[in-house]
Amino acid sequence: MPPTPLIASDAHLGHDGLVEVVGGREVACYESPARASAIREALLATGDFVLEPPTDHGPDPISAVHDLEVIDVVEHAWTDAVADGWDPERPLLPDTFLLRAYAAGMALEQLPPARHQRLGAYCFDTGTPIVAGTAAAARAAVDIGLTALDHVLAGAPLAYALCRPPGHHAGRTLIGGYCYFNNAAICAQSLVDRGSRRVAILDVDFHHGNGTQQVFWERGDVLYVSLHGDPAASYPSFSGFALERGEGAGEGATLNLPLPPGTDGAAYGATLREALDAIRAFDPDAPLILSLGFDTYHADPICNLALVTGDYAGIGAAVAGLGLGVVALQEGGYAVDALGANAVAFLGGLREGIADR
Ligand code: Q9C
Ligand code: ZN
């Protein structure tokens, strides 16, 4: 089998020095540059991957998914803050969040003009800091995803997008969960815009992809299927329950498969079969968009499932069994020392599954 394109760039290195607030403490952000370096080095060392740069796809694919107001805030909050005297050594996190629950009576058209003062109107948590290099990194992650998609549309059975920052928590008008632009949703929308009528997104990151779900909630042309830690016990807490199934034209085109804490590879595999059956029944006419996280790993510092490295090869092979082209986009995974081995196992399993079919 020919080498698999690995799309990556160094733009993410500027998205660094990040802190988040967890459990009442400021900590170094788990979502670090070392994550991407570890995956990249491990994949290249196998000899089965060829490093390719992203190509510039411009702003239109981003604005096909995200509202201009949040794009504007991501692009300019940092420079507005620094112009206003913000210490450039400190990442920008909102102090105030605009919640619908207290919006009654507010003149929402009168948000503050400085983009950093408005950040909390477009952000849902304390884990999504902005620094000087954030906007460029987020744009590059989109281009990385779209370039991987280009490779698959040009005939590669699999392409791997080393996206950083990740994307699946970012909604139409909201950043959060380490995510700014929703790389997977942008790829799925790009397929629809090129004429696909049934696009499937499979999300195997530990966390529910609330952003991806929101973008396609009322859409029947994009199926969103997610396996994730039960939101009753895990971030993002307010979405990912099984009863969320989409609405209107999208009713039934969202499938949430929450997993209890401690779920191991065998139980995960059984639930994955349900997910893959739903994708087969949907009968996609486009490559699969795979939101790929390794935070289901037993030693992940912020998650609670119990997969081991060997499990990922089986999951990858099962995904290959769909018979679809696969655009794999990196989402989460925070056990940095294990990320390389887990990526090699997953993508190796995918490659073997593709070679066998
Ligand atoms: N400080 C992904 O895996 N954790 N995102 C707490 C508040 C956020 C995970 C945030 C976890 C986000 C792509
Ligand atoms: Zn995650």
Coordinates of C-alpha atoms and ligand atoms in Angstrom, one line a residue:
M1 CA 0.0 0.0 0.0
P2 CA 1.4 3.4 -0.9
P3 CA 2.3 5.8 1.9
T4 CA -0.6 7.7 3.6
P5 CA -0.5 11.5 3.3
L6 CA 0.1 13.1 6.7
I7 CA -0.8 16.8 6.4
A8 CA 0.8 19.0 9.0
S9 CA 2.4 22.5 9.4
D10 CA 4.3 24.4 12.0
A11 CA 1.7 27.1 12.4
H12 CA 0.4 25.4 15.5
L13 CA 3.7 26.2 17.3
G14 CA 2.5 29.8 17.8
H15 CA -0.6 28.5 19.7
D16 CA 1.5 28.0 22.9
G17 CA 1.9 29.3 26.4
L18 CA -1.7 28.4 27.1
V19 CA -3.4 28.1 30.4
E20 CA -6.9 27.1 31.4
V21 CA -8.8 27.0 34.6
V22 CA -9.6 23.5 35.9
G23 CA -11.1 22.7 39.3
G24 CA -10.5 26.2 40.6
R25 CA -6.8 26.2 39.5
E26 CA -4.9 27.8 36.7
V27 CA -3.0 25.0 35.0
A28 CA -0.9 24.7 31.8
C29 CA -3.3 23.8 29.1
Y30 CA -3.4 20.0 28.4
E31 CA -3.8 20.9 24.7
S32 CA -0.1 21.6 24.0
P33 CA 2.3 21.8 21.0
A34 CA 4.1 18.7 22.2
R35 CA 1.0 16.6 21.4
A36 CA 1.3 17.3 17.6
S37 CA 5.1 16.8 17.6
A38 CA 4.8 13.4 19.3
I39 CA 2.2 12.2 16.8
R40 CA 4.1 13.5 13.8
E41 CA 7.4 12.0 14.8
A42 CA 5.9 8.6 15.6
L43 CA 4.0 8.4 12.3
L44 CA 6.9 9.4 10.2
A45 CA 9.2 6.9 11.9
T46 CA 7.0 4.0 10.6
G47 CA 7.9 4.9 7.0
D48 CA 4.2 4.5 6.1
F49 CA 3.4 8.2 5.9
V50 CA 4.5 11.0 3.7
L51 CA 4.5 14.5 5.1
E52 CA 2.6 17.0 3.0
P53 CA 2.0 20.7 3.6
P54 CA -1.5 22.2 3.7
T55 CA -2.6 24.3 0.8
D56 CA -4.5 27.6 1.4
H57 CA -8.2 27.2 1.0
G58 CA -9.1 30.8 1.9
P59 CA -11.7 32.1 4.3
D60 CA -14.9 30.8 2.5
P61 CA -14.9 27.2 3.8
I62 CA -14.7 28.6 7.4
S63 CA -17.5 31.1 6.9
A64 CA -19.7 28.3 5.4
V65 CA -19.8 26.9 8.9
H66 CA -19.1 29.7 11.4
D67 CA -20.7 33.1 11.7
L68 CA -18.6 36.1 10.7
E69 CA -18.8 37.6 14.2
V70 CA -17.0 34.7 15.9
I71 CA -14.5 34.5 13.1
D72 CA -13.8 38.2 13.6
V73 CA -13.3 37.7 17.4
V74 CA -10.9 34.8 16.9
E75 CA -9.0 36.8 14.4
H76 CA -8.7 40.1 16.3
A77 CA -9.3 39.5 20.0
W78 CA -5.6 39.2 20.7
T79 CA -4.5 42.4 18.8
D80 CA -7.4 44.4 20.4
A81 CA -6.3 43.2 23.8
V82 CA -2.7 44.1 23.3
A83 CA -3.7 47.5 21.9
D84 CA -5.7 47.9 25.2
G85 CA -2.6 47.2 27.3
W86 CA -3.0 43.4 27.8
D87 CA 0.2 41.7 29.0
P88 CA 1.4 39.8 26.0
E89 CA 2.8 37.1 28.3
R90 CA -0.7 36.2 29.5
P91 CA -3.2 34.2 27.4
L92 CA -6.6 35.8 26.9
L93 CA -9.5 34.0 28.6
P94 CA -12.9 35.6 29.1
D95 CA -14.0 36.7 32.5
T96 CA -17.7 37.0 31.6
F97 CA -19.8 34.7 29.6
L98 CA -22.9 35.8 27.7
L99 CA -25.6 33.3 28.5
R100 CA -29.0 33.2 26.9
A101 CA -30.4 32.8 30.4
Y102 CA -29.6 36.4 31.3
A103 CA -29.8 37.9 27.9
A104 CA -33.5 39.0 28.3
G105 CA -33.6 42.8 28.2
M106 CA -30.0 43.2 27.1
A107 CA -29.2 45.2 24.0
L108 CA -27.2 42.4 22.4
E109 CA -26.5 44.6 19.3
Q110 CA -24.5 46.8 21.7
L111 CA -21.7 44.4 22.6
P112 CA -18.4 46.2 23.3
P113 CA -16.5 47.2 20.1
A114 CA -13.1 45.8 21.2
R115 CA -13.0 42.1 20.3
H116 CA -11.3 41.0 23.5
Q117 CA -14.1 42.6 25.5
R118 CA -16.6 40.6 23.5
L119 CA -14.8 37.2 23.7
G120 CA -17.2 35.8 26.4
A121 CA -20.1 36.2 24.0
Y122 CA -18.5 33.6 21.8
C123 CA -17.0 31.2 24.2
F124 CA -18.5 28.6 26.5
D125 CA -15.7 27.5 28.8
T126 CA -12.4 28.5 30.6
G127 CA -10.3 26.2 28.5
T128 CA -10.0 28.0 25.3
P129 CA -7.3 30.7 25.5
I130 CA -6.2 33.0 22.8
V131 CA -2.6 34.1 22.2
A132 CA -0.8 35.8 19.4
G133 CA -0.5 32.7 17.2
T134 CA -4.0 31.3 17.8
A135 CA -5.8 32.6 14.8
A136 CA -3.1 31.6 12.4
A137 CA -3.0 28.1 14.0
A138 CA -6.7 27.7 13.8
R139 CA -6.8 28.8 10.1
A140 CA -3.9 26.4 9.4
A141 CA -5.8 23.5 11.1
V142 CA -8.7 24.1 8.7
D143 CA -6.4 24.1 5.7
I144 CA -4.8 20.9 7.0
G145 CA -8.2 19.2 7.2
L146 CA -9.3 20.5 3.8
T147 CA -6.0 19.4 2.2
A148 CA -6.4 15.9 3.6
L149 CA -9.9 15.9 2.1
D150 CA -8.4 16.9 -1.3
H151 CA -6.0 14.0 -1.1
V152 CA -8.9 11.5 -0.5
L153 CA -11.0 13.1 -3.3
A154 CA -8.0 12.7 -5.6
G155 CA -8.0 9.0 -4.9
A156 CA -6.0 8.3 -1.7
P157 CA -8.0 5.8 0.4
L158 CA -6.9 7.6 3.6
A159 CA -5.4 10.9 4.6
Y160 CA -4.4 12.0 8.1
A161 CA -4.8 15.7 9.1
L162 CA -2.7 16.6 12.1
C163 CA -5.0 19.4 13.1
R164 CA -4.0 21.6 16.1
P165 CA -6.0 23.2 17.5
P166 CA -8.7 20.6 17.4
G167 CA -12.2 21.5 16.3
H168 CA -15.2 19.4 17.3
H169 CA -16.4 21.5 20.3
A170 CA -16.6 24.7 18.1
G171 CA -20.1 25.6 17.2
R172 CA -21.5 28.0 14.6
T173 CA -20.9 31.0 16.8
L174 CA -19.0 29.5 19.8
I175 CA -15.5 28.5 20.6
G176 CA -14.7 26.2 23.5
G177 CA -13.1 22.9 24.6
Y178 CA -9.7 23.9 23.0
C179 CA -11.5 24.5 19.7
Y180 CA -11.9 27.6 17.5
F181 CA -12.9 26.5 14.0
N182 CA -14.6 23.1 13.5
N183 CA -12.2 21.4 11.2
A184 CA -14.4 18.3 10.7
A185 CA -17.6 20.2 10.2
I186 CA -15.8 22.4 7.6
C187 CA -14.7 19.4 5.7
A188 CA -18.2 17.9 5.8
Q189 CA -19.7 21.1 4.6
S190 CA -17.1 21.4 1.9
L191 CA -18.2 17.9 0.6
V192 CA -21.9 19.1 0.6
D193 CA -20.8 22.2 -1.3
R194 CA -19.1 20.0 -3.9
G195 CA -22.3 18.1 -4.4
S196 CA -22.3 15.2 -1.9
R197 CA -25.8 14.4 -0.6
R198 CA -25.0 12.1 2.3
V199 CA -21.9 12.8 4.3
A200 CA -21.1 10.9 7.5
I201 CA -19.0 12.1 10.4
L202 CA -17.8 9.6 12.9
D203 CA -16.4 11.1 16.2
V204 CA -14.3 8.8 18.4
D205 CA -12.8 11.5 20.5
F206 CA -13.5 10.9 24.2
H207 CA -15.6 14.0 24.4
H208 CA -19.0 14.7 22.7
G209 CA -18.5 16.9 19.7
N210 CA -21.1 19.4 20.7
G211 CA -20.0 21.9 18.0
T212 CA -20.3 19.4 15.2
Q213 CA -23.7 18.2 16.5
Q214 CA -25.0 21.8 16.6
V215 CA -23.8 22.7 13.1
F216 CA -25.7 19.8 11.5
W217 CA -28.5 19.4 14.1
E218 CA -31.3 20.2 11.6
R219 CA -29.6 18.8 8.6
G220 CA -30.5 15.5 7.0
D221 CA -27.5 15.5 4.6
V222 CA -24.8 15.1 7.3
L223 CA -25.0 12.2 9.7
Y224 CA -23.2 12.8 13.0
V225 CA -22.3 9.7 15.0
S226 CA -20.4 10.0 18.3
L227 CA -19.0 7.6 20.9
H228 CA -18.0 9.5 24.0
G229 CA -17.8 9.5 27.7
D230 CA -21.3 9.9 29.3
P231 CA -21.9 13.6 29.6
A232 CA -23.5 12.9 33.0
A233 CA -20.0 12.3 34.2
S234 CA -17.8 14.2 31.7
Y235 CA -17.2 17.3 29.7
P236 CA -19.0 19.0 28.0
S237 CA -21.7 18.0 30.5
F238 CA -24.6 19.6 28.6
S239 CA -24.7 17.6 25.4
G240 CA -24.1 14.1 24.1
F241 CA -27.0 12.3 25.8
A242 CA -28.6 9.5 23.8
L243 CA -31.9 11.3 23.5
E244 CA -30.4 14.0 21.4
R245 CA -31.2 12.8 17.9
G246 CA -31.5 15.9 15.7
E247 CA -34.5 17.9 14.7
G248 CA -36.5 18.7 11.6
A249 CA -34.8 17.5 8.5
G250 CA -32.0 16.3 10.8
E251 CA -34.2 14.1 13.0
G252 CA -32.4 10.8 13.3
A253 CA -29.2 12.1 11.7
T254 CA -27.5 12.6 15.0
L255 CA -26.6 9.5 17.0
N256 CA -25.0 9.8 20.4
L257 CA -23.6 6.7 22.0
P258 CA -22.5 7.6 25.6
L259 CA -20.1 5.3 27.4
P260 CA -19.8 4.8 31.1
P261 CA -16.6 5.5 33.0
G262 CA -14.2 2.6 32.8
T263 CA -15.4 1.3 29.4
D264 CA -12.7 -1.0 28.0
G265 CA -11.8 -2.1 24.5
A266 CA -14.4 -5.0 24.3
A267 CA -17.3 -2.8 25.4
Y268 CA -16.1 0.0 23.1
G269 CA -15.9 -2.4 20.2
A270 CA -19.5 -3.5 20.7
T271 CA -20.8 0.1 20.7
L272 CA -18.6 0.9 17.7
R273 CA -20.4 -1.8 15.7
E274 CA -23.7 0.1 16.4
A275 CA -22.1 3.3 15.1
L276 CA -20.7 1.6 12.0
D277 CA -24.1 0.0 11.3
A278 CA -25.8 3.4 11.4
I279 CA -23.3 4.8 9.0
R280 CA -23.8 1.8 6.6
A281 CA -27.6 2.3 6.8
F282 CA -27.1 6.0 5.9
D283 CA -25.2 4.9 2.8
P284 CA -22.7 7.9 2.4
D285 CA -21.9 9.1 -1.1
A286 CA -18.7 10.7 0.2
P287 CA -15.5 9.9 2.2
L288 CA -16.0 9.4 5.9
I289 CA -15.0 12.4 8.1
L290 CA -13.4 10.9 11.2
S291 CA -12.9 13.1 14.3
L292 CA -10.1 11.1 15.9
G293 CA -9.1 11.6 19.5
F294 CA -6.9 9.4 21.7
D295 CA -8.3 10.7 25.0
T296 CA -10.2 7.4 25.3
Y297 CA -6.9 6.0 26.4
H298 CA -6.8 4.6 30.0
A299 CA -4.0 6.9 31.1
D300 CA -5.4 10.1 29.6
P301 CA -5.1 12.7 32.4
I302 CA -8.5 14.3 31.9
C303 CA -10.8 11.4 30.8
N304 CA -12.2 8.2 32.2
L305 CA -12.3 5.4 29.6
A306 CA -9.9 2.4 29.6
L307 CA -8.7 1.7 26.1
V308 CA -5.1 0.4 25.6
T309 CA -2.9 1.0 22.7
G310 CA -3.7 -2.4 21.0
D311 CA -7.4 -1.5 21.0
Y312 CA -6.8 1.3 18.5
A313 CA -5.6 -1.0 15.8
G314 CA -8.9 -2.9 16.0
I315 CA -10.9 0.3 16.0
G316 CA -9.0 1.5 12.9
A317 CA -9.6 -1.8 11.1
A318 CA -13.3 -1.7 11.9
V319 CA -13.6 1.8 10.5
A320 CA -11.8 0.6 7.3
G321 CA -14.4 -2.1 7.0
L322 CA -17.0 0.6 6.0
G323 CA -15.3 0.6 2.6
L324 CA -15.3 4.4 2.5
G325 CA -12.4 6.8 1.9
V326 CA -11.3 8.2 5.2
V327 CA -10.3 11.7 6.1
A328 CA -9.0 11.4 9.7
L329 CA -8.7 14.7 11.6
Q330 CA -6.9 14.9 14.9
E331 CA -9.0 16.1 17.8
G332 CA -8.0 15.4 21.4
G333 CA -5.7 13.1 23.4
Y334 CA -3.6 14.4 26.3
A335 CA -1.4 11.5 27.4
V336 CA 1.4 12.9 25.4
D337 CA 3.8 10.0 26.0
A338 CA 1.4 7.6 24.5
L339 CA 0.0 9.6 21.6
G340 CA 2.5 8.5 19.1
A341 CA 2.0 4.8 19.8
N342 CA -1.8 5.2 19.8
A343 CA -1.8 7.1 16.5
V344 CA 0.5 4.5 14.9
A345 CA -1.8 1.7 16.2
F346 CA -5.0 3.4 15.0
L347 CA -3.8 4.5 11.6
G348 CA -1.9 1.3 11.1
G349 CA -5.1 -0.7 11.7
L350 CA -6.9 1.6 9.2
R351 CA -4.2 1.0 6.6
E352 CA -4.2 -2.8 7.1
G353 CA -8.0 -2.8 6.9
I354 CA -7.9 -0.8 3.7
A355 CA -5.2 -3.1 2.2
D356 CA -7.4 -6.2 3.1
R357 CA -10.6 -4.9 1.5
Ligands
Q9C1 N1 -11.0 24.4 31.8 C1 -10.9 17.9 23.1 O1 -10.6 16.8 23.5 N2 -11.7 20.6 29.8 N3 -11.3 18.9 24.0 C2 -12.0 21.6 30.8 C3 -12.3 24.0 31.3 C4 -11.9 20.8 28.5 C5 -11.4 18.6 25.4 C6 -12.1 23.0 30.2 C7 -11.7 19.5 27.7 C8 -11.8 19.8 26.2 C9 -10.8 18.3 21.7
ZN2 ZN -11.6 15.1 23.6

